[in-house]
mmCIF file of C-alpha atoms and ligand atoms in Angstrom:
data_model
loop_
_atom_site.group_PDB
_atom_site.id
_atom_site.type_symbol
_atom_site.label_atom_id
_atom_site.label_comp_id
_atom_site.label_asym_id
_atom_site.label_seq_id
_atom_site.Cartn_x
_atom_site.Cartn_y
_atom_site.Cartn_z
ATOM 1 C CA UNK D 1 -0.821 22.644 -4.920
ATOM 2 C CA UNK D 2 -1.669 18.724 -3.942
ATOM 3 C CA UNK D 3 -0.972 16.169 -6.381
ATOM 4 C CA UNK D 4 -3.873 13.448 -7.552
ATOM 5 C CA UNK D 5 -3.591 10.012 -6.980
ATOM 6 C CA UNK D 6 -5.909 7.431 -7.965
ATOM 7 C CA UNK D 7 -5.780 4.126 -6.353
ATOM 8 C CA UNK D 8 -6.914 1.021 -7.224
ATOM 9 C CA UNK D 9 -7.239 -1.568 -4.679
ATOM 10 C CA UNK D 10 -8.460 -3.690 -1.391
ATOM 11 C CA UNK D 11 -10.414 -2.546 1.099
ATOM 12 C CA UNK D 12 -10.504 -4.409 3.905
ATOM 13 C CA UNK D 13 -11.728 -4.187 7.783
ATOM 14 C CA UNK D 14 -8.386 -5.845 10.033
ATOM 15 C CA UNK D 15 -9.045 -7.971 13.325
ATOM 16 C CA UNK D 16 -6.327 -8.330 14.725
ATOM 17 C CA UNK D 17 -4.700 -10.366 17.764
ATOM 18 C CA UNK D 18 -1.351 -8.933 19.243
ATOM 19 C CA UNK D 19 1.004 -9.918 21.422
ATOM 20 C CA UNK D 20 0.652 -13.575 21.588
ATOM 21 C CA UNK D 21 4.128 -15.271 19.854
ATOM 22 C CA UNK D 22 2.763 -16.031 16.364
ATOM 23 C CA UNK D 23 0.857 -19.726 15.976
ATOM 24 C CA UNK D 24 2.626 -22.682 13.713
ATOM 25 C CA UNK D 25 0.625 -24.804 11.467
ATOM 26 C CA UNK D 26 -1.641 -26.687 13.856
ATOM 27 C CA UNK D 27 -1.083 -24.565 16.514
ATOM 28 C CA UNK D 28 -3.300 -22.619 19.232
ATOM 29 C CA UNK D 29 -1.859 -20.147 20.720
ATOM 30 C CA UNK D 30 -3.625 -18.069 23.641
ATOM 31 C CA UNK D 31 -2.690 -14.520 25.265
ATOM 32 C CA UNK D 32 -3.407 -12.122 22.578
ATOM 33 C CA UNK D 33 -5.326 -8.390 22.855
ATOM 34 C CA UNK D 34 -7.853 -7.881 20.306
ATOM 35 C CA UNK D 35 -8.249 -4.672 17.771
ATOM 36 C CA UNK D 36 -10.005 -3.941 15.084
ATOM 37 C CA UNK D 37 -8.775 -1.397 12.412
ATOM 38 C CA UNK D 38 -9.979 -0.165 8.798
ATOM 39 C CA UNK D 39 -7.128 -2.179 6.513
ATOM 40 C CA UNK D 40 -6.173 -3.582 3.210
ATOM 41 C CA UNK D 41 -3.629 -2.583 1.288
ATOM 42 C CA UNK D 42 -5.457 -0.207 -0.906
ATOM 43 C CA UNK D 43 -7.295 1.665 1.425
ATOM 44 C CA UNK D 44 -3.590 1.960 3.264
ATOM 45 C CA UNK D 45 -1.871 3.261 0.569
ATOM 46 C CA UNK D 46 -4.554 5.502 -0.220
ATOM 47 C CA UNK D 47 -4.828 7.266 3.399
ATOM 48 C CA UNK D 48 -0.894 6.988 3.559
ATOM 49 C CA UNK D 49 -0.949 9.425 0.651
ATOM 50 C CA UNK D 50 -3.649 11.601 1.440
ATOM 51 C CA UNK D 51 -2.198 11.818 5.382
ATOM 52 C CA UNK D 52 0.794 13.342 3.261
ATOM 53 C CA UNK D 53 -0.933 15.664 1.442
ATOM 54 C CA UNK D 54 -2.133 14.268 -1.605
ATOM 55 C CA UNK D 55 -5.717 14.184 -2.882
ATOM 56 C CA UNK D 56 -7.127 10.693 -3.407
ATOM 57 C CA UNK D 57 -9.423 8.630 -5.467
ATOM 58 C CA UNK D 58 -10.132 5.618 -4.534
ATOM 59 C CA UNK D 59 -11.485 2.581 -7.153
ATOM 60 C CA UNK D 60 -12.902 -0.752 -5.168
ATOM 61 C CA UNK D 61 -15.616 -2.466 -3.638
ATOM 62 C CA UNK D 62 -16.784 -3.066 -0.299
ATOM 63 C CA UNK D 63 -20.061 -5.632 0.839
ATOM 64 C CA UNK D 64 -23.193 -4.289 1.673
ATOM 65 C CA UNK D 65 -22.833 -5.727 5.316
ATOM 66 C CA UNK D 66 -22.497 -4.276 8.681
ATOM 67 C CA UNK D 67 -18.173 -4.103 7.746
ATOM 68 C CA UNK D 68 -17.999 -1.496 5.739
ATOM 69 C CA UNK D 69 -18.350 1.275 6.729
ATOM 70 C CA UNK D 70 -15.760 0.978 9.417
ATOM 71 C CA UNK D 71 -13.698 -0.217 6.693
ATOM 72 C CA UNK D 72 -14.035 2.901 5.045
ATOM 73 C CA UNK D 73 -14.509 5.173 8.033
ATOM 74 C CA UNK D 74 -10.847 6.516 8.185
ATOM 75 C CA UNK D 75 -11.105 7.045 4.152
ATOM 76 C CA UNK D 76 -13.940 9.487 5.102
ATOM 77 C CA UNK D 77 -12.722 10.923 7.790
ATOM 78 C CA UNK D 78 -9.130 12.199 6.132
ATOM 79 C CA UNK D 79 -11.024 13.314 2.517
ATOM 80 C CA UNK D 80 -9.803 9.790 0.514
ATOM 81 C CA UNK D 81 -12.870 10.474 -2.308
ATOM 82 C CA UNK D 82 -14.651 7.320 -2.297
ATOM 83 C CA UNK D 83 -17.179 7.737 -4.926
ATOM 84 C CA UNK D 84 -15.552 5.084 -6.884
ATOM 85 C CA UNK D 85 -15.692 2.672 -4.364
ATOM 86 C CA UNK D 86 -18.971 0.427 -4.745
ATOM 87 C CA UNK D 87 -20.906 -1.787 -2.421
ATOM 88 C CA UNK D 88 -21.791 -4.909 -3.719
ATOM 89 C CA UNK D 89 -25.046 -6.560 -2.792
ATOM 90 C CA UNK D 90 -25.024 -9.846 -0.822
ATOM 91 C CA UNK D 91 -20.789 -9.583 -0.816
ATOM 92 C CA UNK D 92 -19.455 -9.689 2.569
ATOM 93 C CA UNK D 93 -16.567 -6.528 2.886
ATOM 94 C CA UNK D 94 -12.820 -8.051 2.715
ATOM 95 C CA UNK D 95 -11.758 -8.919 5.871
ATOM 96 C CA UNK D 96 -7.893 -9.549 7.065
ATOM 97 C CA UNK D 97 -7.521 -11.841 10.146
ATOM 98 C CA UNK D 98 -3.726 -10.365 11.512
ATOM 99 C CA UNK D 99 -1.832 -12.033 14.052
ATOM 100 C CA UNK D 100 1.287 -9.860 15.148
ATOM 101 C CA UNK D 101 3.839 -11.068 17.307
ATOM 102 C CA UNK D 102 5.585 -8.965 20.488
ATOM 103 C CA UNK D 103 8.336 -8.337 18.156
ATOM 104 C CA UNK D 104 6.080 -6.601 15.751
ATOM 105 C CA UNK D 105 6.163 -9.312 13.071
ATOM 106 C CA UNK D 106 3.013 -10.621 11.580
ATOM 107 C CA UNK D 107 0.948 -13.171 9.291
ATOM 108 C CA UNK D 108 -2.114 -12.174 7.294
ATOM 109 C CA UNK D 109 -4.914 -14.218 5.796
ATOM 110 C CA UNK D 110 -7.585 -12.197 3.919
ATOM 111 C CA UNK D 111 -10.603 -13.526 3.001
ATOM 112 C CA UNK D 112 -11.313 -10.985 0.253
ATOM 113 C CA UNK D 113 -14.757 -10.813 -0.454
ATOM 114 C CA UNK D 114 -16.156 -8.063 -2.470
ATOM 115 C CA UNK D 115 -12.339 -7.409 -3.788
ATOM 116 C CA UNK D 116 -12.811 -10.231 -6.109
ATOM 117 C CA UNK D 117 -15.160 -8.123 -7.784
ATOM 118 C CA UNK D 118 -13.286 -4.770 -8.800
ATOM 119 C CA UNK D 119 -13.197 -4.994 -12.296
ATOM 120 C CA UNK D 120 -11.932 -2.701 -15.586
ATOM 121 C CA UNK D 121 -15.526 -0.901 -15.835
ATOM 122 C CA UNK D 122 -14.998 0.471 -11.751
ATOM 123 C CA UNK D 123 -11.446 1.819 -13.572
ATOM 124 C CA UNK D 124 -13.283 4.166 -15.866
ATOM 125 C CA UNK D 125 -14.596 5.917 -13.318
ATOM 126 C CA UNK D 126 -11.012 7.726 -12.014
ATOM 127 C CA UNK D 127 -10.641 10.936 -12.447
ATOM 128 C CA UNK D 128 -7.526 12.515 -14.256
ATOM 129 C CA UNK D 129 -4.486 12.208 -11.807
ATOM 130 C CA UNK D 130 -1.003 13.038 -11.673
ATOM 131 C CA UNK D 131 -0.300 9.218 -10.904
ATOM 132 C CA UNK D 132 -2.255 5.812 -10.263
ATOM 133 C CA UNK D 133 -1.389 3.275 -7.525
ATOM 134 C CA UNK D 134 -2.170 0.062 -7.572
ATOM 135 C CA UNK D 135 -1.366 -3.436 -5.472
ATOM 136 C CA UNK D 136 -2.175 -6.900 -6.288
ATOM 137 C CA UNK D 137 -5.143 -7.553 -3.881
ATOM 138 C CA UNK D 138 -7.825 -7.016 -6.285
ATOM 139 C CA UNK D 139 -8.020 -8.640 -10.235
ATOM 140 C CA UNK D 140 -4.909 -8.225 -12.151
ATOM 141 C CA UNK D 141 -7.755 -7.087 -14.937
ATOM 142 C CA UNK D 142 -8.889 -4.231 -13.279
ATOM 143 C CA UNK D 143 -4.879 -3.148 -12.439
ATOM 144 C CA UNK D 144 -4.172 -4.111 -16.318
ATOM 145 C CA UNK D 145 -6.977 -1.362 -16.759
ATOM 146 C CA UNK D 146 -5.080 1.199 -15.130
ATOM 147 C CA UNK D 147 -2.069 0.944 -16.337
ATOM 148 C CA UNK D 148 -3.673 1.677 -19.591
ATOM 149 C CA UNK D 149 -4.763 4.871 -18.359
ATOM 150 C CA UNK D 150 -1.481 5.524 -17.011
ATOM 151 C CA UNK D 151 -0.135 8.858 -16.367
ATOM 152 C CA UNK D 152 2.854 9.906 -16.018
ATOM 153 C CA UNK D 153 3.327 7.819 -13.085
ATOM 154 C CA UNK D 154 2.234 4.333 -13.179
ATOM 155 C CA UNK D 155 2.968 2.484 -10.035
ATOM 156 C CA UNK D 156 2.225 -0.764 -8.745
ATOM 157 C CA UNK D 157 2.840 -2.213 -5.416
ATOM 158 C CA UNK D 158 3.720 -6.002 -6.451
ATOM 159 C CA UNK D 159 2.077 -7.455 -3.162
ATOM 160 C CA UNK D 160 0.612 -10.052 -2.573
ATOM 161 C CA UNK D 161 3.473 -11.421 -5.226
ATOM 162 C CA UNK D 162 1.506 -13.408 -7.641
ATOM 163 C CA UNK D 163 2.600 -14.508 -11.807
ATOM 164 C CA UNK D 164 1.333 -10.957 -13.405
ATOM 165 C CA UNK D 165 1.351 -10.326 -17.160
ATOM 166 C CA UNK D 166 5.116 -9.243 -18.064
ATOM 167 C CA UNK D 167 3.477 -6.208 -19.650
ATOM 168 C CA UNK D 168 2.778 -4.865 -16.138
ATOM 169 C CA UNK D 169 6.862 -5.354 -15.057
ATOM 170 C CA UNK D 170 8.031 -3.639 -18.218
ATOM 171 C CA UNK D 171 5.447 -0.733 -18.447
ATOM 172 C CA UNK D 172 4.934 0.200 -15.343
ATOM 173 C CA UNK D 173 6.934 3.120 -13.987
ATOM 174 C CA UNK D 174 7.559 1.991 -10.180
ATOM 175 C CA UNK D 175 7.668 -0.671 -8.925
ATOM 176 C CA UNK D 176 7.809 -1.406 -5.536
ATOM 177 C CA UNK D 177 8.265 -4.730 -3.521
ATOM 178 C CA UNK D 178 9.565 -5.496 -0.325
ATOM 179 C CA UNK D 179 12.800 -8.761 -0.370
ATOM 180 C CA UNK D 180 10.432 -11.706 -0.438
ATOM 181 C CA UNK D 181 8.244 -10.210 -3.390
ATOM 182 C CA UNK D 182 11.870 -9.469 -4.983
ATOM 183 C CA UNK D 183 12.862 -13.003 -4.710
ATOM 184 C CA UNK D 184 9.819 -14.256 -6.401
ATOM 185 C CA UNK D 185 9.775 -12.468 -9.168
ATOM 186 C CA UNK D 186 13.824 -12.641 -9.860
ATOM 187 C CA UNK D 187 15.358 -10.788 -12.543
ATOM 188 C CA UNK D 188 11.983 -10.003 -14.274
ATOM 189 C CA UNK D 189 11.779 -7.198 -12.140
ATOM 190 C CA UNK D 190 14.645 -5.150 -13.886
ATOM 191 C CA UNK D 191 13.244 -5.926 -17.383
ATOM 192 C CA UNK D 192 11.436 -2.925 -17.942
ATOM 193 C CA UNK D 193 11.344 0.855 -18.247
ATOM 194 C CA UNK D 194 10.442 1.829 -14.627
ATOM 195 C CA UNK D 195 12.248 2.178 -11.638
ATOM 196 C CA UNK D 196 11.854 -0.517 -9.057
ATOM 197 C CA UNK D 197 12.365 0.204 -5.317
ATOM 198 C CA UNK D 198 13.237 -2.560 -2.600
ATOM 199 C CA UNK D 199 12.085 -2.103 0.979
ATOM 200 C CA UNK D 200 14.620 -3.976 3.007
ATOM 201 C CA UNK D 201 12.927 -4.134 6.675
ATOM 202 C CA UNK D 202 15.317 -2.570 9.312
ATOM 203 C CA UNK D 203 17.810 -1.869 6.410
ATOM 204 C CA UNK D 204 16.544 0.735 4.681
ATOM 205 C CA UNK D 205 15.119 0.658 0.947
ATOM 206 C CA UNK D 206 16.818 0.882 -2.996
ATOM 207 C CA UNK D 207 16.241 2.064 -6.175
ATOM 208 C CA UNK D 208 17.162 1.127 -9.110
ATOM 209 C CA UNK D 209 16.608 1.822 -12.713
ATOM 210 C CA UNK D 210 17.144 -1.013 -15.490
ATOM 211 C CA UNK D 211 18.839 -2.881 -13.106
ATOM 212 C CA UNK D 212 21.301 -0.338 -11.661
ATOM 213 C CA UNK D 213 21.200 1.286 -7.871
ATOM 214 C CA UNK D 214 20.186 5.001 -8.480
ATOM 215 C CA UNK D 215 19.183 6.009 -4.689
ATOM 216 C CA UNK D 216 19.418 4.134 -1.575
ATOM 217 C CA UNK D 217 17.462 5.290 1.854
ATOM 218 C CA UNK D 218 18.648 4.583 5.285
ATOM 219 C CA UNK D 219 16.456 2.978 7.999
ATOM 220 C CA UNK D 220 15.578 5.259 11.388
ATOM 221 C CA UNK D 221 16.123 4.167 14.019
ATOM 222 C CA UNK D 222 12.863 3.775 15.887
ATOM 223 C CA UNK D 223 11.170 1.033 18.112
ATOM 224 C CA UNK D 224 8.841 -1.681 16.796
ATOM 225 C CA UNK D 225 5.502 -1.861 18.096
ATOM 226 C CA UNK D 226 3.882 -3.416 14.310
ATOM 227 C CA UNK D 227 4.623 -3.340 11.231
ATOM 228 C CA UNK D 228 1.363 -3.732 9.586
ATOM 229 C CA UNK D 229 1.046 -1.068 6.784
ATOM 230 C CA UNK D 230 4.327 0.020 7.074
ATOM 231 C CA UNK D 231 4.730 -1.132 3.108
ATOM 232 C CA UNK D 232 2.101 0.576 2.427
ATOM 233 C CA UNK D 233 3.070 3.613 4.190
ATOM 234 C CA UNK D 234 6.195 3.240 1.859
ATOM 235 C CA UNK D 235 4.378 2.751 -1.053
ATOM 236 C CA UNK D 236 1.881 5.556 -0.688
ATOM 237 C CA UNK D 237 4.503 8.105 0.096
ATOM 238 C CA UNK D 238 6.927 7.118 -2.618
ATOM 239 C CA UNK D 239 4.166 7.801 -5.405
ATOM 240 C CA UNK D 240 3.207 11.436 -3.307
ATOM 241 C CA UNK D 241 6.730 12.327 -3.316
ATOM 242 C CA UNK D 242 7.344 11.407 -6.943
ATOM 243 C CA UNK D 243 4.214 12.641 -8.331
ATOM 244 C CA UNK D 244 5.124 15.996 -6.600
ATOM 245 C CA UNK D 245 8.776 15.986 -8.937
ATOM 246 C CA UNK D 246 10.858 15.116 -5.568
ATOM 247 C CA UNK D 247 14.771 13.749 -7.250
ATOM 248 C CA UNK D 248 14.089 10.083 -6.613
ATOM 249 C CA UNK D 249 16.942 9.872 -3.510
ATOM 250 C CA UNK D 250 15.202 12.838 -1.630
ATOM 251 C CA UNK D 251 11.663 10.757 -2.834
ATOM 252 C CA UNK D 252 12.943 7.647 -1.428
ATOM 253 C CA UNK D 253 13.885 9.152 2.343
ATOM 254 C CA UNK D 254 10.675 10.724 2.754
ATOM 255 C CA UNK D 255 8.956 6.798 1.972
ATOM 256 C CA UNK D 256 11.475 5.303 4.329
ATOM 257 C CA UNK D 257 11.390 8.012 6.976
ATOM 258 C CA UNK D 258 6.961 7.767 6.697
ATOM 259 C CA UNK D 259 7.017 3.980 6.388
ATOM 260 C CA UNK D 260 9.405 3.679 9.739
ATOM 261 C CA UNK D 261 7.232 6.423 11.730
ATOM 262 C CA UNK D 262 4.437 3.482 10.700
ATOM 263 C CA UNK D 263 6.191 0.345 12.565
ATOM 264 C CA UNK D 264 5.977 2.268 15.735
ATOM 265 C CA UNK D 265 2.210 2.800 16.389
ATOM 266 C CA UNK D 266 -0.479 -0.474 16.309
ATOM 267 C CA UNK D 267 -2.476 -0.883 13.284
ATOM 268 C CA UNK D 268 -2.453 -0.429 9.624
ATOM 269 C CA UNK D 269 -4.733 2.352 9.333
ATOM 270 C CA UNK D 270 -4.531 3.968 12.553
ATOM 271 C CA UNK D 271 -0.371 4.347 12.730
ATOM 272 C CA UNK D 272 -0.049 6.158 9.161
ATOM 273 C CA UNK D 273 1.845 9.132 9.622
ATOM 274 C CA UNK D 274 1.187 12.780 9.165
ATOM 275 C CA UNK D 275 2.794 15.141 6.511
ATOM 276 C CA UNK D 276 4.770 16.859 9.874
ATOM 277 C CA UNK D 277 5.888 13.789 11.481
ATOM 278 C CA UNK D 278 7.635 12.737 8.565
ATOM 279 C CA UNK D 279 9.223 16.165 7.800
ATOM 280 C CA UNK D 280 10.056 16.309 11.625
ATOM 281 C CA UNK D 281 11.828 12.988 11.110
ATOM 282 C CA UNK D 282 13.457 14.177 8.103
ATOM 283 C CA UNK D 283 15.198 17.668 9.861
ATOM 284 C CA UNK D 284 19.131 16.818 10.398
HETATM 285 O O1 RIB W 301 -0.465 -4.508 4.091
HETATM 286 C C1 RIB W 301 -1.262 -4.651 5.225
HETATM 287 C C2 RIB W 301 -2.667 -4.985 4.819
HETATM 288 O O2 RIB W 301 -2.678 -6.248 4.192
HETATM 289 C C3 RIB W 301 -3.646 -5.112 5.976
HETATM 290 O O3 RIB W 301 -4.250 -3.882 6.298
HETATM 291 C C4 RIB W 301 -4.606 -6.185 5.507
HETATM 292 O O4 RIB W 301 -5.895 -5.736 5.298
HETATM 293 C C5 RIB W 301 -3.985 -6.779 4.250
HETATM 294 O O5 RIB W 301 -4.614 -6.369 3.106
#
C-alpha cells in the first residue's frame, strides 16, 4: 500500500532562461532559450514523491491570477491532493525567475507572493500521514505548525538556509541540506535527535545520526542537462523511501539514484523521475 505524505510548502510557476553563461552583478547577458515550468520547492518535493508512489497532500497558497493554475497543473495532473492549497485574493502566485548555465548550474530569485501567506491555520487542514515534509520557502510558523503534528517522520528540507528556531534542528527527524546549507548552519545541525542527510552534488549524499556517518550513497554517473529540482527530487524520495520502512542506506540510494535521473532532463517539475526509472537505475 502507498504511504501519505503531507507537504507543506512553495508553490511557484519557474521562467526560466537556459543556456546563456550565467550573468554577474551588473551584468546582461544575451543568448538564452526561454521555458516555463510549474516550480517551487514544495510543489517539487511533493510531485517527486507522488511520481514515486506516494500519495500527497499538499498545504500552500497560490494568487488568484492568471499563474496558477499552471503552477499547479502538474500537481493535478499526477493526483498531488490540492485541497489544502488556497488561492489568495489580489496575491500574485510565487514566481521563480531561473537562469541555468550550459553546464547545468543555476541562480534563483523568487519573488514569493502568496507563499508569504501560508500560515499555522492552512496546517490544520492535513490529513493524517505517515510523514510531513516541509522546506523553508514559506513562514517558519506554519513549518513550526507541522512539526507539532509530527508523525513518525518529521522532515524538513533546510532550504532556502535561513536562522530557524533550534527546536526545529533538534526535533525534527530528517534533515536534509545540500553543502552550502550545511555550512551555514555548522554544528547545529548534529544537535538533535534526527538524522541529517548531506547531498554532495556529483559526490553522492551522507547520513548521519547525532553526528556520526550511518549510510553514504554514491553519485551515477549521468550527464547534466539542469539541476533544478534535483534537491528536491532527493528530498521527496528520501521521505517516500523512509516513510515506506526502507534501512536508511538502501533509503538513501533510491534519493540519490531519483535525484541524479533529475539533473539530466530540463526543468524542475517536468524532469522528476518515475517510480521505474529509478528502480531501473537501481538494478546492478
Ligand atoms: O528547488 C528548485 C525550486 O526553487 C524551483 O522550482 C523554484 O521555484 C525555487 O523555489
Amino acid at each position: 500500500m502507498s504511504v501519505r505524505i503531507g507537504v507543506v510548502g512553495s508553490v511557484n510557476l519557474d521562467l526560466v532562461a537556459s543556456g546563456a553563461p550565467l550573468p554577474k552583478a551588473g551584468e546582461t547577458v544575451t543568448g538564452a532559450r526561454f521555458a516555463q515550468h510549474p516550480g517551487g520547492k514544495g510543489a517539487n518535493q511533493a510531485l517527486a514523491a507522488r511520481r514515486l508512489g506516494a500519495n500527497v497532500y499538499m498545504v500552500g497558497r497560490v494568487g488568484d491570477d492568471a499563474l496558477a493554475e499552471t503552477a499547479l497543473s502538474l500537481l493535478r495532473r499526477d493526483g498531488v491532493d490540492v485541497q489544502g492549497v488556497m488561492a489568495e485574493i489580489g496575491q500574485s502566485t510565487g514566481v521563480a525567475l531561473i537562469a541555468v548555465s550550459p553546464e547545468g548550474e543555476n541562480q534563483i530569485i523568487v519573488a514569493s507572493g502568496a507563499n508569504t501567506l501560508v500560515d499555522a491555520g492552512d496546517v490544520m487542514g492535513l490529513p493524517e500521514c505517515d510523514a510531513i515534509l516541509c522546506q523553508l520557502e514559506v513562514p517558519i510558523v506554519a513549518v513550526m505548525a507541522a512539526l507539532d503534528r509530527a508523525p513518525n517522520l518529521f522532515a524538513i528540507n533546510l532550504a532556502p538556509a535561513i536562522t530557524v528556531p533550534d527546536r526545529l534542528l533538534k526535533e525534527a527527524n530528517l534533515l536534509i541540506v545540500n553543502e552550502g546549507e550545511a555550512e551555514f548552519y555548522g554544528p547545529a545541525l548534529h544537535t538533535g535527535k534526527g538524522m541529517v542527510a548531506v547531498t554532495l552534488g556529483g559526490a553522492g549524499a551522507v547520513l548521519y545520526h547525532t553526528g556520526e556517518e550511518i549510510a553514504r550513497a554514491p553519485a551515477f554517473d549521468v550527464p547534466v542537462v539542469d539541476t533544478t529540482g534535483a534537491g528536491d527530487t532527493f528530498c521527496g524520495a528520501l521521505v517516500t523511501a523512509l516513510a515506506e520502512g526502507q534501512a536508511p542506506a538502501d533509503a538513501m540510494r533510491f534519493a540519490s539514484a531519483a535525484g541524479a535521473l533529475a539533473v539530466t532532463r530540463p526543468g524542475a517539475q517536468p524532469s522528476l523521475p518515475s517510480r521505474q526509472a529509478v528502480e531501473a537505475l537501481l538494478k546492478p
